[in-house]
Coordinates of C-alpha atoms and ligand atoms in Angstrom, one line a residue:
X1 CA -45.8 26.7 48.8
X2 CA -45.4 27.5 52.5
X3 CA -43.9 24.7 54.5
X4 CA -45.0 24.3 58.2
X5 CA -41.5 24.7 59.5
X6 CA -39.7 27.7 58.0
X7 CA -36.1 27.5 56.7
X8 CA -34.9 30.0 59.3
X9 CA -31.9 29.0 61.4
X10 CA -32.6 27.7 64.9
X11 CA -33.9 30.3 67.3
X12 CA -34.1 30.2 71.1
X13 CA -37.4 29.0 72.6
X14 CA -40.1 31.6 72.7
X15 CA -41.6 32.8 76.0
X16 CA -40.3 34.5 79.1
X17 CA -36.7 33.7 79.7
X18 CA -36.6 34.8 83.4
X19 CA -35.8 31.4 84.7
X20 CA -32.5 31.1 82.9
X21 CA -31.7 34.7 82.0
X22 CA -29.8 35.7 78.8
X23 CA -27.2 33.1 77.7
X24 CA -25.4 35.4 75.2
X25 CA -25.1 39.2 75.9
X26 CA -23.3 41.7 73.6
X27 CA -22.4 45.2 74.5
X28 CA -21.6 48.3 72.4
X29 CA -19.3 50.0 74.8
X30 CA -19.9 53.6 73.8
X31 CA -19.3 57.0 75.3
X32 CA -15.7 57.0 76.4
X33 CA -14.8 60.1 74.5
X34 CA -17.7 62.1 75.8
X35 CA -17.0 60.9 79.4
X36 CA -13.5 62.2 79.2
X37 CA -14.4 65.5 77.5
X38 CA -17.0 66.2 80.2
X39 CA -14.2 66.0 82.7
X40 CA -12.1 68.4 80.6
X41 CA -9.7 65.5 79.6
X42 CA -8.6 64.2 76.2
X43 CA -10.8 61.4 74.7
X44 CA -8.2 58.7 75.2
X45 CA -8.4 59.2 78.9
X46 CA -12.0 57.8 78.6
X47 CA -10.7 54.7 76.7
X48 CA -8.3 54.0 79.6
X49 CA -11.1 54.5 82.2
X50 CA -13.3 52.1 80.2
X51 CA -11.1 49.2 80.9
X52 CA -12.3 49.1 84.5
X53 CA -15.9 48.7 83.2
X54 CA -14.8 45.8 81.1
X55 CA -13.4 44.1 84.2
X56 CA -16.7 44.6 86.0
X57 CA -18.9 43.3 83.2
X58 CA -16.7 40.2 82.9
X59 CA -17.0 39.6 86.6
X60 CA -20.8 40.1 86.5
X61 CA -21.2 37.8 83.6
X62 CA -19.2 35.0 85.3
X63 CA -21.1 35.4 88.5
X64 CA -24.5 35.4 87.0
X65 CA -24.1 32.5 84.7
X66 CA -24.1 34.3 81.4
X67 CA -22.4 31.9 79.0
X68 CA -21.0 34.3 76.4
X69 CA -20.2 38.0 76.5
X70 CA -19.4 39.7 73.3
X71 CA -17.8 43.2 73.6
X72 CA -17.4 45.7 70.7
X73 CA -13.9 47.0 71.3
X74 CA -13.1 48.5 67.8
X75 CA -15.2 48.7 64.7
X76 CA -14.0 48.4 61.1
X77 CA -15.0 52.1 60.8
X78 CA -13.0 53.2 63.9
X79 CA -9.8 53.2 61.7
X80 CA -11.0 56.5 60.3
X81 CA -10.6 58.3 63.7
X82 CA -7.5 60.6 64.2
X83 CA -4.3 58.6 64.0
X84 CA -3.3 59.4 67.5
X85 CA -6.6 58.0 69.0
X86 CA -6.3 54.8 66.8
X87 CA -2.8 54.2 68.0
X88 CA -3.8 54.6 71.7
X89 CA -6.6 52.1 71.2
X90 CA -4.2 49.6 69.7
X91 CA -1.7 50.1 72.5
X92 CA -4.5 49.7 75.0
X93 CA -5.6 46.4 73.4
X94 CA -2.0 45.2 73.7
X95 CA -1.6 46.3 77.3
X96 CA -4.9 44.7 78.3
X97 CA -3.9 41.4 76.7
X98 CA -0.7 41.5 78.6
X99 CA -2.2 42.3 82.0
X100 CA -5.5 40.5 82.0
X101 CA -5.1 37.1 80.2
X102 CA -3.5 35.3 83.1
X103 CA -6.3 36.4 85.4
X104 CA -9.0 35.5 82.9
X105 CA -7.4 32.1 82.6
X106 CA -7.3 31.6 86.3
X107 CA -11.0 32.5 86.5
X108 CA -11.9 29.9 83.8
X109 CA -12.7 32.4 81.1
X110 CA -12.2 31.5 77.5
X111 CA -11.0 34.4 75.4
X112 CA -11.9 34.7 71.7
X113 CA -11.5 37.5 69.2
X114 CA -13.8 38.1 66.3
X115 CA -13.2 40.5 63.4
X116 CA -10.7 40.9 60.6
X117 CA -7.5 40.4 62.7
X118 CA -5.4 40.3 59.5
X119 CA -5.2 44.1 59.8
X120 CA -3.3 44.0 63.1
X121 CA 0.4 44.0 63.4
X122 CA 2.2 40.6 63.8
X123 CA 2.9 41.2 67.5
X124 CA -0.7 41.8 68.3
X125 CA -1.9 38.9 66.1
X126 CA 0.5 36.5 67.9
X127 CA -0.7 37.7 71.3
X128 CA -4.3 37.1 70.4
X129 CA -3.5 33.7 69.1
X130 CA -1.6 32.8 72.3
X131 CA -4.4 34.0 74.6
X132 CA -7.0 32.1 72.6
X133 CA -4.9 28.9 72.7
X134 CA -4.1 29.2 76.4
X135 CA -7.8 29.7 77.4
X136 CA -9.3 27.3 74.9
X137 CA -10.4 24.6 77.4
X138 CA -12.1 27.1 79.8
X139 CA -15.8 27.1 80.2
X140 CA -16.8 29.5 83.0
X141 CA -17.5 32.2 80.4
X142 CA -16.7 32.8 76.8
X143 CA -15.4 36.4 76.5
X144 CA -15.6 37.3 72.9
X145 CA -13.9 40.6 71.8
X146 CA -15.0 42.2 68.6
X147 CA -11.9 43.9 67.2
X148 CA -11.8 45.4 63.7
X149 CA -15.2 43.9 63.5
X150 CA -18.1 44.9 61.2
X151 CA -21.4 43.1 60.8
X152 CA -21.3 43.5 57.1
X153 CA -17.7 42.1 57.0
X154 CA -18.9 39.1 59.0
X155 CA -21.6 38.3 56.5
X156 CA -19.4 39.0 53.4
X157 CA -16.7 36.8 55.0
X158 CA -19.1 33.9 55.4
X159 CA -20.3 34.3 51.8
X160 CA -16.7 34.2 50.6
X161 CA -15.9 31.0 52.5
X162 CA -19.0 29.4 51.0
X163 CA -18.1 30.6 47.5
X164 CA -14.7 28.9 47.8
X165 CA -16.4 25.6 48.5
X166 CA -18.7 26.0 45.5
X167 CA -15.7 26.8 43.4
X168 CA -14.0 23.6 44.6
X169 CA -17.1 21.6 43.9
X170 CA -17.7 20.5 47.5
X171 CA -20.9 22.6 47.9
X172 CA -23.9 23.2 45.7
X173 CA -25.4 26.7 45.5
X174 CA -28.8 25.3 46.3
X175 CA -27.5 23.9 49.6
X176 CA -26.8 27.4 50.9
X177 CA -29.5 28.4 53.3
X178 CA -29.7 30.4 56.5
X179 CA -28.5 27.4 58.5
X180 CA -25.4 26.9 56.2
X181 CA -24.4 30.6 56.1
X182 CA -24.9 30.8 59.9
X183 CA -22.2 28.1 60.3
X184 CA -19.6 30.5 58.8
X185 CA -20.6 33.6 60.8
X186 CA -18.0 34.4 63.4
X187 CA -20.2 33.6 66.4
X188 CA -21.4 30.2 65.0
X189 CA -20.1 28.3 68.1
X190 CA -21.8 30.6 70.6
X191 CA -25.4 30.6 71.8
X192 CA -27.8 32.7 69.8
X193 CA -27.6 36.4 70.8
X194 CA -30.2 37.1 73.5
X195 CA -29.5 40.7 74.6
X196 CA -27.7 43.6 73.0
X197 CA -26.8 46.5 75.2
X198 CA -25.6 49.9 74.0
X199 CA -24.3 52.5 76.4
X200 CA -23.7 56.2 75.6
X201 CA -27.2 57.2 74.6
X202 CA -27.1 56.5 70.8
X203 CA -29.9 54.2 69.5
X204 CA -28.1 52.5 66.7
X205 CA -26.3 49.3 65.9
X206 CA -23.2 50.9 64.2
X207 CA -22.5 47.8 62.0
X208 CA -22.1 45.5 65.0
X209 CA -23.7 42.0 65.1
X210 CA -26.1 42.5 62.1
X211 CA -26.8 38.8 61.5
X212 CA -27.0 37.9 65.1
X213 CA -29.4 40.7 66.0
X214 CA -32.3 39.1 64.1
X215 CA -34.1 38.3 67.3
X216 CA -31.9 39.8 70.0
X217 CA -33.6 42.0 72.6
X218 CA -32.2 45.6 72.4
X219 CA -31.4 47.7 75.5
X220 CA -30.2 51.3 75.3
X221 CA -28.9 53.3 78.2
X222 CA -27.6 56.8 78.5
X223 CA -24.9 55.8 80.9
X224 CA -21.4 56.4 79.4
X225 CA -19.2 53.3 79.2
X226 CA -16.7 54.3 82.0
X227 CA -19.7 54.8 84.3
X228 CA -21.2 51.4 83.5
X229 CA -21.4 49.2 86.6
X230 CA -22.7 45.8 87.6
X231 CA -25.9 47.5 88.9
X232 CA -26.6 49.0 85.4
X233 CA -25.9 45.6 83.9
X234 CA -28.3 44.1 86.3
X235 CA -31.0 46.6 85.3
X236 CA -30.5 45.5 81.6
X237 CA -30.8 41.9 82.6
X238 CA -33.9 42.5 84.7
X239 CA -35.5 44.4 81.8
X240 CA -34.7 41.4 79.4
X241 CA -36.2 39.0 81.9
X242 CA -39.7 40.5 81.8
X243 CA -39.9 40.8 78.0
X244 CA -41.9 38.3 76.1
X245 CA -40.0 36.9 73.2
X246 CA -42.4 35.9 70.5
X247 CA -40.2 35.1 67.4
X248 CA -43.1 35.8 65.1
X249 CA -45.8 33.9 67.1
X250 CA -48.7 35.5 68.9
X251 CA -48.6 36.1 72.7
X252 CA -51.0 33.3 73.5
X253 CA -48.8 30.8 71.8
X254 CA -45.8 31.6 73.9
X255 CA -47.2 32.4 77.3
X256 CA -46.5 29.8 79.9
X257 CA -49.8 28.4 81.4
X258 CA -50.2 29.3 85.1
X259 CA -50.3 26.4 87.4
Ligands
IPE301 C1 -16.5 53.9 72.4 O1 -16.4 55.2 72.9 C2 -15.1 53.3 72.3 C3 -14.7 53.0 70.9 C4 -15.3 53.3 69.8 C5 -13.4 52.4 70.7 P1 -16.3 56.4 71.9 O2 -14.8 56.7 71.7 O3 -17.0 56.2 70.6 O4 -16.9 57.6 72.7 P2 -17.9 58.7 72.2 O5 -19.0 58.1 71.6 O6 -17.1 59.6 71.2 O7 -18.2 59.5 73.5
IPE302 C1 -19.4 51.7 68.0 O1 -19.2 53.0 68.5 C2 -18.0 51.0 68.1 C3 -17.6 50.6 69.4 C4 -18.1 50.8 70.5 C5 -16.3 49.9 69.4 P1 -19.0 54.3 67.6 O2 -18.8 55.4 68.5 O3 -17.8 54.0 66.7 O4 -20.3 54.4 66.8 P2 -20.9 55.6 66.0 O5 -19.8 56.2 65.2 O6 -21.4 56.6 67.0 O7 -22.0 55.1 65.2
MG303 MG1 -19.0 56.6 70.1

């Protein structure tokens, strides 16, 4: 039997979001290596250059009232890159935490890290923990860094947490629905994902926010990450703002009547 209200987890309101803009934006920051190679430099030069783009998207998000910004910094598959590149990326993550956290805190940004942080060394784990605790009360923007993150890991991790409760007898299997599983997904305390941007020209998700992408609007640009500016970000937001989000309904059901 079909029930009138489906069992799906809460979704944002259908229609044109132009009045409020996206509340939660995620970015696959891709193209650093190619950017560097085009300049005759080694790939890691591109990763270093990409840090400036991170600063500018954080500024843009803060100034335009985006509530949450999730950035894909390192995927669970990126460990398979050459050792030298992986170690530069880890070093860079360390350096950025050292140099940026105070400024983020001063600007009211709350920093969070999602992903399997257990794989990082103790020093890095401690630094992440410290930054998260220091900025915990801030509410100008939630900056969510996905590090050693995989969308499949996120779902499997939620399933494992629920299975533990079933084993302890505190949860019944029949009480596991989309809503319940969603409570254990790493972004459960953030608004629903509205807009996913990928730079660097590829049109794929690369195991990023698989669960959260269910009804996200996707925006792909050929701009390589170190060249990404506030202007390009604005183009993506403008494009989002004219889309009609239907969430399975028909256009007439969601269009706002003209007064
Ligand atoms: C994205 O840039 C950054 C990370 C994956 C850490 P890439 O390093 O993937 O750059 P391209 O795609 O090879 O140009
Ligand atoms: C996705 O980019 C991961 C990050 C941006 C951190 P990749 O460059 O790793 O993705 P693929 O390999 O092209 O799918
Ligand atoms: Mg890439």
